[in-house]
Short mmCIF file of C-alpha atoms in Angstrom, two decimals:
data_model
loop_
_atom_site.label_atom_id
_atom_site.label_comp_id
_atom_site.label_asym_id
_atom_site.label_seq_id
_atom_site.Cartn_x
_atom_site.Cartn_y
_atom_site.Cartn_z
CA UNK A 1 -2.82 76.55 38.18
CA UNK A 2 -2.40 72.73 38.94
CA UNK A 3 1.32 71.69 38.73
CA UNK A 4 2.47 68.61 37.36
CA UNK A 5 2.96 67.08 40.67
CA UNK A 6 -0.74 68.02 41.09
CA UNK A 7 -1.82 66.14 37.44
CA UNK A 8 0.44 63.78 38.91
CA UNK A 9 -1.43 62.88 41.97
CA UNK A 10 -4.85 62.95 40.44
CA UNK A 11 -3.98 60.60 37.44
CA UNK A 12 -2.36 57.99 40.10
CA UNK A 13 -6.35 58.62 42.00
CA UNK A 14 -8.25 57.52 39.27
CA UNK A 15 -9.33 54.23 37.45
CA UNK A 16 -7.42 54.69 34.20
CA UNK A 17 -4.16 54.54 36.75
CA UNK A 18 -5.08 51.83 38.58
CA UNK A 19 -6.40 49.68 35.86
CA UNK A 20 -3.43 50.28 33.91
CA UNK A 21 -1.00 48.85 36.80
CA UNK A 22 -3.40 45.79 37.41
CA UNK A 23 -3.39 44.98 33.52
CA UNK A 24 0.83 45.65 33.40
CA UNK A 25 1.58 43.48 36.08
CA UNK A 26 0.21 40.26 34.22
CA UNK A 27 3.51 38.67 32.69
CA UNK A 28 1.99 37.77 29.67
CA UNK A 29 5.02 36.47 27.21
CA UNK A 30 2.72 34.70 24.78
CA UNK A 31 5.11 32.74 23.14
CA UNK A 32 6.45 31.36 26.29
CA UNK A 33 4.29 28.17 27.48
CA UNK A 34 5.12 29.18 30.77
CA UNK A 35 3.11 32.12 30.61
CA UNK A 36 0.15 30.76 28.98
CA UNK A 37 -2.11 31.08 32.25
CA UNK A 38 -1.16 34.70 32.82
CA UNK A 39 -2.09 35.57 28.87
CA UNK A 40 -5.45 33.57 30.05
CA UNK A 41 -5.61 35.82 33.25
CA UNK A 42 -4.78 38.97 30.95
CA UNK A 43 -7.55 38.37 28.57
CA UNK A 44 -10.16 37.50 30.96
CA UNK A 45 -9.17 40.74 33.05
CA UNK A 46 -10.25 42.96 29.42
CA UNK A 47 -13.08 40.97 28.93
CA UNK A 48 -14.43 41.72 32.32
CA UNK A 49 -13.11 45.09 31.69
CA UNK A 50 -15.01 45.58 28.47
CA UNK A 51 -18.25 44.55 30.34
CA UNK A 52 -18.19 47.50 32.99
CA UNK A 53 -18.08 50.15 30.03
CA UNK A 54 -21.52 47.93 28.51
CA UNK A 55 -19.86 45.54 25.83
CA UNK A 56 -20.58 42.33 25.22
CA UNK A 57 -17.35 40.21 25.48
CA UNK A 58 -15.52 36.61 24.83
CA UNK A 59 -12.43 35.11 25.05
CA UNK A 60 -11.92 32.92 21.58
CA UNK A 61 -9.82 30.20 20.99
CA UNK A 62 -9.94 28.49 17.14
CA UNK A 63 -11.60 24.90 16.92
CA UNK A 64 -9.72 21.73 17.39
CA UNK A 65 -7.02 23.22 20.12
CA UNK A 66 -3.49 22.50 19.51
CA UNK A 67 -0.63 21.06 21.49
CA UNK A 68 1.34 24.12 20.97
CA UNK A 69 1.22 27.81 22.83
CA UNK A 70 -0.46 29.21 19.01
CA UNK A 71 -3.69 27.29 19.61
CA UNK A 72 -4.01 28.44 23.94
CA UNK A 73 -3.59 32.02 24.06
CA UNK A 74 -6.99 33.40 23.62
CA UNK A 75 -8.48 36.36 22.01
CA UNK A 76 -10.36 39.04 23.22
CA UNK A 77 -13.41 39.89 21.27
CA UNK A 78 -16.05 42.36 22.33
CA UNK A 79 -18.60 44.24 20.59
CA UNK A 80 -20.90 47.95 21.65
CA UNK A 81 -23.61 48.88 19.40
CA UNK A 82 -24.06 52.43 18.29
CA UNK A 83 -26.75 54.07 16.93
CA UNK A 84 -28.86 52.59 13.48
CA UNK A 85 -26.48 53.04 10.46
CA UNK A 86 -23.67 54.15 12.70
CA UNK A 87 -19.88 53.61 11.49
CA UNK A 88 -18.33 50.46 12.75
CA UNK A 89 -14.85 50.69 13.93
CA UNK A 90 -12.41 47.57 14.80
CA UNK A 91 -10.17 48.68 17.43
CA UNK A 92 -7.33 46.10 17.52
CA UNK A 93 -3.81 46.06 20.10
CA UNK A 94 -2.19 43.33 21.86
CA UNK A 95 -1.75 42.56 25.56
CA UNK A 96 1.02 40.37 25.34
CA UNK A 97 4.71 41.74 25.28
CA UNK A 98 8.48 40.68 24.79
CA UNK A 99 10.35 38.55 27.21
CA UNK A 100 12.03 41.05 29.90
CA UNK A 101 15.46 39.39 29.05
CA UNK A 102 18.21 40.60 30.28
CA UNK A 103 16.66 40.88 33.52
CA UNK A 104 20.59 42.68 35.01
CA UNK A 105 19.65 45.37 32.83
CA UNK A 106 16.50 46.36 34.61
CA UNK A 107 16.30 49.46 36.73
CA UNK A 108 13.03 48.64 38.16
CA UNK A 109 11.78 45.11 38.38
CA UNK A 110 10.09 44.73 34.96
CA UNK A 111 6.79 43.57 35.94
CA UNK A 112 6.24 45.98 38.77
CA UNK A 113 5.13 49.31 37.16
CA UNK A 114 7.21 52.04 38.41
CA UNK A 115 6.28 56.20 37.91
CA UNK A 116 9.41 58.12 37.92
CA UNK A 117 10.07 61.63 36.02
CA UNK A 118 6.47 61.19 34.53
CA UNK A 119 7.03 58.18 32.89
CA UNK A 120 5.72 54.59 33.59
CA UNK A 121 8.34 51.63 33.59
CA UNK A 122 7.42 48.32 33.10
CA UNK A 123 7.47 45.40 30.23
CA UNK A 124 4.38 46.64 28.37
CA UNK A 125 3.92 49.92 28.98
CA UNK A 126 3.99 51.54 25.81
CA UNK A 127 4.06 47.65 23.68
CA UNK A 128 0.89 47.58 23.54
CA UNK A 129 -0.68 47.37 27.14
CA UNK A 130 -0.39 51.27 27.01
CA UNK A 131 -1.06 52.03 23.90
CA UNK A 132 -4.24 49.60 23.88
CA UNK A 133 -5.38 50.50 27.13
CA UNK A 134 -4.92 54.66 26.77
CA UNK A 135 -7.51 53.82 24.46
CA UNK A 136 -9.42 52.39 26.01
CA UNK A 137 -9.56 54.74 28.70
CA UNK A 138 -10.44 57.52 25.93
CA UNK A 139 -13.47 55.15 25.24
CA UNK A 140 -14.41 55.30 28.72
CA UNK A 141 -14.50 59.05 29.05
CA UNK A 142 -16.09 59.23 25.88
CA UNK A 143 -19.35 56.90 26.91
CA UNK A 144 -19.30 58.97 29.93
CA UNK A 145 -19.67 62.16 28.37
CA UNK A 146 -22.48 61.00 26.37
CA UNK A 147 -24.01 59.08 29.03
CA UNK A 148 -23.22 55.16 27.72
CA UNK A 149 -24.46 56.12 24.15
CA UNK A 150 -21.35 55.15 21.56
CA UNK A 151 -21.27 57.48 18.49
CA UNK A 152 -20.72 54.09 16.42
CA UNK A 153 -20.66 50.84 16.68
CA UNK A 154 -17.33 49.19 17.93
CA UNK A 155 -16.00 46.44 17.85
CA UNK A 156 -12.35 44.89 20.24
CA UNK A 157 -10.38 42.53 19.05
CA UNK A 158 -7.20 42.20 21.46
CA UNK A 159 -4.85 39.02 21.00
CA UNK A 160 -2.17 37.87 23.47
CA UNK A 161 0.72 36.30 20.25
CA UNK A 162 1.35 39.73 18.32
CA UNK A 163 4.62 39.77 19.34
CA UNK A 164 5.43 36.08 18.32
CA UNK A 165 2.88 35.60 15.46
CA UNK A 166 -0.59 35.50 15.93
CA UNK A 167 -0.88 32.24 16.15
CA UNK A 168 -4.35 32.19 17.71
CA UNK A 169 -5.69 35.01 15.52
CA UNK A 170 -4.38 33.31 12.20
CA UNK A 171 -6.10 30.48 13.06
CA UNK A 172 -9.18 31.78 13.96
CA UNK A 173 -9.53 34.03 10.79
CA UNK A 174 -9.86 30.73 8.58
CA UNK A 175 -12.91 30.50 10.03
CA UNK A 176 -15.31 32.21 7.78
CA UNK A 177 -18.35 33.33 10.36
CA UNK A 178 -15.64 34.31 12.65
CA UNK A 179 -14.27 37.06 9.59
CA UNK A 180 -18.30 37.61 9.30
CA UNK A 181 -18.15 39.34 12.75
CA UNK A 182 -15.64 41.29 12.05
CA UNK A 183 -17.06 43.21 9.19
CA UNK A 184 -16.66 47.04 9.52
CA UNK A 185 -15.27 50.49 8.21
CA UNK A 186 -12.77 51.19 9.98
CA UNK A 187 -9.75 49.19 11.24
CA UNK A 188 -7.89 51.23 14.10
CA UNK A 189 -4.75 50.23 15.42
CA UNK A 190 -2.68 52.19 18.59
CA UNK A 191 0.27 50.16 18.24
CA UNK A 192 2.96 52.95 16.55
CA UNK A 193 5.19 56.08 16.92
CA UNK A 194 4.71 59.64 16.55
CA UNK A 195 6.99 61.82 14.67
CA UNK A 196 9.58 63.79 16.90
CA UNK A 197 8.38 65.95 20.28
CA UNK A 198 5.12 63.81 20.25
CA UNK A 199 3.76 65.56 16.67
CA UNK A 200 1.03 63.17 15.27
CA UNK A 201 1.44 60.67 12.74
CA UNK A 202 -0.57 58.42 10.49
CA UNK A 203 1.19 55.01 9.26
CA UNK A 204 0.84 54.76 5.52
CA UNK A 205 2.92 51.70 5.24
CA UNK A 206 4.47 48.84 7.24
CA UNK A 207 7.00 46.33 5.97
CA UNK A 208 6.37 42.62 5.89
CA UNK A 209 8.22 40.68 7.63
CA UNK A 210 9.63 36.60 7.75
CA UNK A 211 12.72 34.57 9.78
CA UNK A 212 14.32 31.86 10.48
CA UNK A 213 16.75 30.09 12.59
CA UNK A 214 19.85 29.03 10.57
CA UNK A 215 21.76 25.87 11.44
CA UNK A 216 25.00 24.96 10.49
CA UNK A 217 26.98 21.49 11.31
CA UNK A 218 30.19 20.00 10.71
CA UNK A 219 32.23 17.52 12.86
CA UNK A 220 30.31 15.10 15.60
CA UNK A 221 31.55 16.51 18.16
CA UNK A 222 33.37 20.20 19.80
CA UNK A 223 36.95 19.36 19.19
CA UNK A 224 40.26 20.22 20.29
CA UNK A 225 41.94 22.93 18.47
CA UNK A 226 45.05 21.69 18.98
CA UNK A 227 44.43 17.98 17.88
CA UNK A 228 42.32 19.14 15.21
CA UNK A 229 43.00 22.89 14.19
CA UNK A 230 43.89 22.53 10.83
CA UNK A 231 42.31 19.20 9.81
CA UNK A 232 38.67 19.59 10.81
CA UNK A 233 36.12 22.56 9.46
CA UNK A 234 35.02 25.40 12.28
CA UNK A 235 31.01 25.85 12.24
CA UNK A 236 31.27 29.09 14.14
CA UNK A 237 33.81 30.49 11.11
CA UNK A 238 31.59 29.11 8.97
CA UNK A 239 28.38 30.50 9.97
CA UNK A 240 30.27 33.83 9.56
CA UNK A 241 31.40 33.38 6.62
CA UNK A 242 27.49 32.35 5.70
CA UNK A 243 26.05 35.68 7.22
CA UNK A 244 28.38 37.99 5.73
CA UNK A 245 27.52 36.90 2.30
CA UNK A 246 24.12 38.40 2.46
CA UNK A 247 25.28 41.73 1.69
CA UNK A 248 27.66 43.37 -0.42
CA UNK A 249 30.25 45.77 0.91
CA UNK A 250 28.09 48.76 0.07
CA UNK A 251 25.78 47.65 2.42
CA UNK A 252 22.83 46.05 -0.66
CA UNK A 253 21.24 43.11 -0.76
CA UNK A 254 23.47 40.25 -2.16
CA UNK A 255 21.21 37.14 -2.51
CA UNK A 256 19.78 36.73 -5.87
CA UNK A 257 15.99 37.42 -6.95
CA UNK A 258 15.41 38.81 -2.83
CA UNK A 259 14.49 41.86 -4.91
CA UNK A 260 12.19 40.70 -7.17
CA UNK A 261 8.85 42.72 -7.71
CA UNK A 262 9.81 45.86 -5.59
CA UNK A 263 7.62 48.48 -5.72
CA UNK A 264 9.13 51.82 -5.66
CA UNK A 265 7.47 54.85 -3.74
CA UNK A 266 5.57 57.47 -5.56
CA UNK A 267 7.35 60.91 -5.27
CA UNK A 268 4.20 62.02 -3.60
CA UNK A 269 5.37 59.09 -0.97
CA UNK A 270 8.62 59.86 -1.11
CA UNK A 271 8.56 63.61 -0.42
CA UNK A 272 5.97 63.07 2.35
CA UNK A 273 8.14 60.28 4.24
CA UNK A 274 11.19 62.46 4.01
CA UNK A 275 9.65 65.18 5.67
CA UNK A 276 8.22 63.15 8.02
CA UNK A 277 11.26 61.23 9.53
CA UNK A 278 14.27 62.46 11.74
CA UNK A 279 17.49 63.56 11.06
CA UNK A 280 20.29 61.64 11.15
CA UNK A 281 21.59 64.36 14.34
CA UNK A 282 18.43 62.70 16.13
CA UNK A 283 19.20 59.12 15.36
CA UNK A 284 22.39 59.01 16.30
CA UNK A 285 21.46 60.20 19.32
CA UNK A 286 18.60 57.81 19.95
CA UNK A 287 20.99 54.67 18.92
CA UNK A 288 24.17 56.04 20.16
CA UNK A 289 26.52 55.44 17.01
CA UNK A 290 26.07 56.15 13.52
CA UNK A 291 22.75 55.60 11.49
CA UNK A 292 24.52 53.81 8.81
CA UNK A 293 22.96 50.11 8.39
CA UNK A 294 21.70 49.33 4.60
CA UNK A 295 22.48 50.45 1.38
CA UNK A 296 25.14 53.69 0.98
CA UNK A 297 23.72 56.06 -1.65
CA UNK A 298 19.89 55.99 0.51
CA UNK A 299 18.36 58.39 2.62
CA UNK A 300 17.11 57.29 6.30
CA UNK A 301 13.51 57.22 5.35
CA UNK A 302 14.35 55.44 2.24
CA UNK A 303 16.60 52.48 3.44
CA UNK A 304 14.17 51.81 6.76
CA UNK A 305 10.44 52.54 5.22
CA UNK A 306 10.74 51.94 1.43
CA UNK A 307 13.66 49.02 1.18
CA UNK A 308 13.76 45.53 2.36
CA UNK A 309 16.80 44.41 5.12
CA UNK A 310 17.78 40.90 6.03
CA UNK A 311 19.11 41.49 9.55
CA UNK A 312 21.84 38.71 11.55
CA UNK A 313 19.00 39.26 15.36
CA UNK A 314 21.73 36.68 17.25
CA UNK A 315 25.09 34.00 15.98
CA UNK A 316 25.83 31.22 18.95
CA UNK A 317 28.33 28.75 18.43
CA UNK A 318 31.16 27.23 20.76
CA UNK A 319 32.29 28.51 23.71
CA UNK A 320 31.40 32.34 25.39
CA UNK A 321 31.89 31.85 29.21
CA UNK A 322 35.07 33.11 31.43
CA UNK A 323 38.35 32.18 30.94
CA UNK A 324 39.30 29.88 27.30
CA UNK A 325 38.37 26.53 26.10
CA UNK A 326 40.57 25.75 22.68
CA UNK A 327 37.46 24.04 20.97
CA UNK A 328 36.44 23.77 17.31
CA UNK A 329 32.72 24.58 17.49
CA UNK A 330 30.79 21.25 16.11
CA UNK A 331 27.97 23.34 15.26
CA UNK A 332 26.43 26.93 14.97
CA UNK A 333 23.24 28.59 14.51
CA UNK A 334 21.88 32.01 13.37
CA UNK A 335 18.38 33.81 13.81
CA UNK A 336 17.65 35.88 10.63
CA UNK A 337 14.57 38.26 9.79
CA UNK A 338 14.20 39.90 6.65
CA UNK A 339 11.73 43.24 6.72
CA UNK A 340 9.93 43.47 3.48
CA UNK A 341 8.75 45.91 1.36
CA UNK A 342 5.64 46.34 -0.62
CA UNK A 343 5.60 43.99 -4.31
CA UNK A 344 8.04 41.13 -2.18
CA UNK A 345 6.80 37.94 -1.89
CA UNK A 346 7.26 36.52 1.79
CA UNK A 347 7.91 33.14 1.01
CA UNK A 348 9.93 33.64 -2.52
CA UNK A 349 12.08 36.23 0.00
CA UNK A 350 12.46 33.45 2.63
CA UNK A 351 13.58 30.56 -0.52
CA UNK A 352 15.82 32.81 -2.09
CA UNK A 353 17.51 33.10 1.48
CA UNK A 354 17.77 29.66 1.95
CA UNK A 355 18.76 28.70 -1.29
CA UNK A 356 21.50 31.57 -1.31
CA UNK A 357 23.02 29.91 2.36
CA UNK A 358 22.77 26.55 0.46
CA UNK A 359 24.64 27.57 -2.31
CA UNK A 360 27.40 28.87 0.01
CA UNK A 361 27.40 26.10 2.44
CA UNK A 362 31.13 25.72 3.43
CA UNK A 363 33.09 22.36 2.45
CA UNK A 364 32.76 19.69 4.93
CA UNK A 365 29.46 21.17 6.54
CA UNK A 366 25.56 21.00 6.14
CA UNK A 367 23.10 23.91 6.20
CA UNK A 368 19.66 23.07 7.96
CA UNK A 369 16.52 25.53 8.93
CA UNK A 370 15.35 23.94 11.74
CA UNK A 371 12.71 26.69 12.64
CA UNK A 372 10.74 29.02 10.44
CA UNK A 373 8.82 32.38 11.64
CA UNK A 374 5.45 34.01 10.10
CA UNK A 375 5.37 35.29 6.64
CA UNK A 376 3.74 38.51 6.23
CA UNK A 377 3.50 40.85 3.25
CA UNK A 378 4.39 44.84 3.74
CA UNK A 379 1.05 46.77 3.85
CA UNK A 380 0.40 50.43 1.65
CA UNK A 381 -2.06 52.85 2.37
CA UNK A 382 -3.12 55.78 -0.20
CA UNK A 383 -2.34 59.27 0.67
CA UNK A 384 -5.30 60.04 -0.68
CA UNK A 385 -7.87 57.87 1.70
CA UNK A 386 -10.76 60.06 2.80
CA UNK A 387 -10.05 58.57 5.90
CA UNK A 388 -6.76 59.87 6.46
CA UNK A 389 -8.31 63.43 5.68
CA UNK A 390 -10.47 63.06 8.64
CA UNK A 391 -7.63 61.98 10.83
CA UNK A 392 -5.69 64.66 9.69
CA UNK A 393 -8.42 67.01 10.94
CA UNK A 394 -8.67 65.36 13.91
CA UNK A 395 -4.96 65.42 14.66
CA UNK A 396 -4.51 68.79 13.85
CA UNK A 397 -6.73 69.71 16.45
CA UNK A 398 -5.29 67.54 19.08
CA UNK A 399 -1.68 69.41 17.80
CA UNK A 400 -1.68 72.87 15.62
CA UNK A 401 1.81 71.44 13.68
CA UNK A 402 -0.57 68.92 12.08
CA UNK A 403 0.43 65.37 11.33
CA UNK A 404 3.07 64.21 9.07
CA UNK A 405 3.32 61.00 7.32
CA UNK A 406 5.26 57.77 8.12
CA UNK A 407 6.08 54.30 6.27
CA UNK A 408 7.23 52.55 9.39
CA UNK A 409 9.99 50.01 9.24
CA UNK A 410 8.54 47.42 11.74
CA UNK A 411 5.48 45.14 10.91
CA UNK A 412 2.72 44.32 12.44
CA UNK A 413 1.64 40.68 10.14
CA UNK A 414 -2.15 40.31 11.13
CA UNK A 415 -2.92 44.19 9.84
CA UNK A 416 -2.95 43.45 6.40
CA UNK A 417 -4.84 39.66 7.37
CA UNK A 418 -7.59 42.10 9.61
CA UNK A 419 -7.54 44.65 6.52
CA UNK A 420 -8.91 41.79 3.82
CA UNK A 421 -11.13 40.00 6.64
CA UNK A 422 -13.35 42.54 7.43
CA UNK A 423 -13.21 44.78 4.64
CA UNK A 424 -11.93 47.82 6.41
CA UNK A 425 -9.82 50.91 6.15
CA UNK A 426 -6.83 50.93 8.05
CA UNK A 427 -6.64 53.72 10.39
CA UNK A 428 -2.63 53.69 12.15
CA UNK A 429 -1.93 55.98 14.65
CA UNK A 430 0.06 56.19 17.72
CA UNK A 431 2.05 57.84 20.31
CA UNK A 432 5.06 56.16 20.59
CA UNK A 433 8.64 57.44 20.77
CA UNK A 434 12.60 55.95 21.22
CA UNK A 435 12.48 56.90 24.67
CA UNK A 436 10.31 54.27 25.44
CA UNK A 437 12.54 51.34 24.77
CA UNK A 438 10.18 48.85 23.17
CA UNK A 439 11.60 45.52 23.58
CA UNK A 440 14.48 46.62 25.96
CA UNK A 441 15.29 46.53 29.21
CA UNK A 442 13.64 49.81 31.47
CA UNK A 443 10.37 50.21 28.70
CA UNK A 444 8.74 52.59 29.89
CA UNK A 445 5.03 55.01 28.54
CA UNK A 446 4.73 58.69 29.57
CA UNK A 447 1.84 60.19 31.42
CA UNK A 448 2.06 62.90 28.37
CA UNK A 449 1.53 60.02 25.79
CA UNK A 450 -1.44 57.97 27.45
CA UNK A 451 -2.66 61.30 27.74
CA UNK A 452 -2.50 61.93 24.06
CA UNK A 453 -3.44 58.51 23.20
CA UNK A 454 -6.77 59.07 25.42
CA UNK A 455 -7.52 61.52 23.79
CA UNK A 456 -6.95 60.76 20.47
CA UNK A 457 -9.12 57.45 21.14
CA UNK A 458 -12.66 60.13 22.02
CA UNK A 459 -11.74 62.80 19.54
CA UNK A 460 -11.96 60.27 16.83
CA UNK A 461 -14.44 58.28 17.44
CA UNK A 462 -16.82 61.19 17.98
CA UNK A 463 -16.02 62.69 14.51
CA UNK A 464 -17.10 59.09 13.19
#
């Protein structure tokens, strides 16, 4: 009986291994300008990498360029014919990733994939290099079973901004013969969890999603609180005072209309999400305090899958260093994101924001929004999609306990953008799990889950 040091040793032997560490150690931070020839060096590396398993590949960029990073990172599009009147499937992930900040808090140098304990470390490898290219890999072994012949017709569309807007992708899907090409069935996506101890899951929902930075001023100048304490207004007081208004004590929603045109879950929704989703034992244990952000009165799976949040992601104002310096912060800013929820508008959400911080601006300051983040609606998905039947079938193969049901809190904005442009069914499933430490320090992707992934990626394409 091999041994897992055994499995070990032949998975570190083979392609999928080595490929894998060759695509990881690209630093591709697409929204850093920095980065923008590793993304370039990332995407040429799949395209080549789609050619050796027979596609037909390009990198795209939309017409007219840009100044900015959102015009330069390229897309990966590739396409493999199937058989005559075969199912086409649109298998979409993203090879770029988070910044690795703070880089103290690193075990393992996070661009230098590391296997310890089973697991893979490295910025990317679960978000989505792992995910994406554990599919891949299942593709690979799939063509090779069948000798190069795909059951259907696929088509790979792999972007390098996912994690900072999809900049590129937007852009290009204005284009109307570029949506042309992307006509097909099935939409499948490998960038999500699974449900406790690995058991399947299919997405039925993601939240939308907006931001925006948050600037508050007051005097010219940081003054001295001695001088001045008592005479001139504090930004960094006042940008507290600001945040804290957004919610009432019991945790709701304060800013009028944010609520407007909600659209409840069914109890069919409802009962499946509940059973899907962990305990509260389990989430205090994978967060390390209490699971008690958003409205009191709500269940878990309620207040992060079926309500909207506006969340403070970072406050900076005066003086944090060693030591004191008495100042009177001049100025202070705020990075806000509100998660949406089916029925919202994105941009009424992000105006009733602003207006609310207007409203509230403190005496002797002025509110500004010097930078604004994507606007994407929250996507729903009917329980009752033939689709998910199959997948279900599929998945309960793969794992006797079956799948359950999830209405993820995160987003992912170009889904619901890919979902109207080529006129396909979503399809969202995928193997990740709060071990993994998406956007954290020490990320990491077990062997176990690109194993899973793999195989997910042949078993489903074969029963298209």
């Amino acid at each position: 009986m091999a041994t897992m040091n055994d499995e070990t040793d032949a998975w570190l032997k083979s392609s999928d291994s080595s490929d894998y560490f060759a695509l990881l150690k690209m630093p591709t931070i697409g929204a850093d300008p920095l980065h923008l020839r590793d993304c370039v060096q990332a995407a040429t590396w799949l395209k080549k990498w789609l050619g050796t398993i027979g596609a037909e590949a390009e990198l795209l960029l939309p017409s007219g360029g840009g100044a900015d990073v959102s015009a330069s990172v390229p897309v990966v599009f590739g396409e493999l014919k199937g058989g005559e009147g075969a199912t086409t499937v649109l298998v979409y992930g993203h090879y770029d990733v988070q910044p690795p900040d703070p880089l103290e808090a690193w075990q393992t140098p996070p661009f230098e994939p590391t296997l310890k304990d089973g697991r893979v470390y490295c910025r990317g490898a679960q978000d989505d290099k792992g995910q994406l290219f554990a599919f891949l890999c299942g593709v690979r072994a799939l063509l090779a079973a069948r000798e190069g012949r795909a059951p259907v017709n696929l088509k790979f569309l792999f972007e390098g901004q996912e994690e900072s807007g999809s900049g590129t992708l937007f852009r290009l899907l204005d284009d109307a013969g570029f949506r042309k090409r992307l006509a097909a069935d099935v939409l499948l996506v490998s960038d999500t969890g699974a449900a406790a101890d690995l058991r399947p899951a299919i997405v039925a929902g993601l939240r939308g999603v907006c931001h925006f930075t948050v600037r508050l001023a007051a005097a010219n100048r940081d003054l001295h609180s001695g001088e001045y304490g008592g005479l001139a207004p504090n930004a960094a007081q006042g940008i507290a005072e600001l945040v804290a208004s957004l919610h009432n004590p019991d945790g709701s929603i304060a800013v009028p209309g944010f609520r407007d045109g909600i659209e409840p879950p069914t109890h069919a929704e409802q009962a499946a999400a509940e059973a899907g989703f962990a305990t509260e034992e389990q989430l205090r244990a994978d967060i390390g305090t209490e699971p008690c952000g958003g409205q009191l009165g709500k269940t878990p799976a309620q207040r992060n899958g079926f309500e909207p949040t506006i969340e403070v992601n970072g406050i900076h104002s005066g003086y944090g260093g060693p030591g004191s310096k008495t100042v009177i912060p001049c100025e202070a800013f705020a990075k806000l994101s509100m998660r949406l929820v089916p029925g919202q508008s994105p941009a009424a959400c992000c105006d009733a924001v602003k207006r609310h911080l207007k409203d509230r601006c403190p005496k002797g300051m002025a509110v500004s929004f010097p930078e604004d983040g994507g606007l994407s609606a929250a996507l729903r998905l009917p329980l009752a999609s033939p689709l998910f039947r199959l997948a279900e079938d599929v998945l309960t193969e793969m794992d006797p306990r079956g799948p359950v049901f999830l209405w993820d809190g995160a987003s992912i904005p170009v889904v619901s953008a890919l979902k109207a442009a080529s006129g396909a069914a979503p399809l969202l499933v995928g193997w990740g799990q709060p071990e993994d430490r998406i956007h954290a320090p020490n990320e990491s992707y077990s062997l176990r889950q690109f194993a899973l992934a793999k195989d997910w990626a042949r078993r489903i394409l074969a029963a298209f």
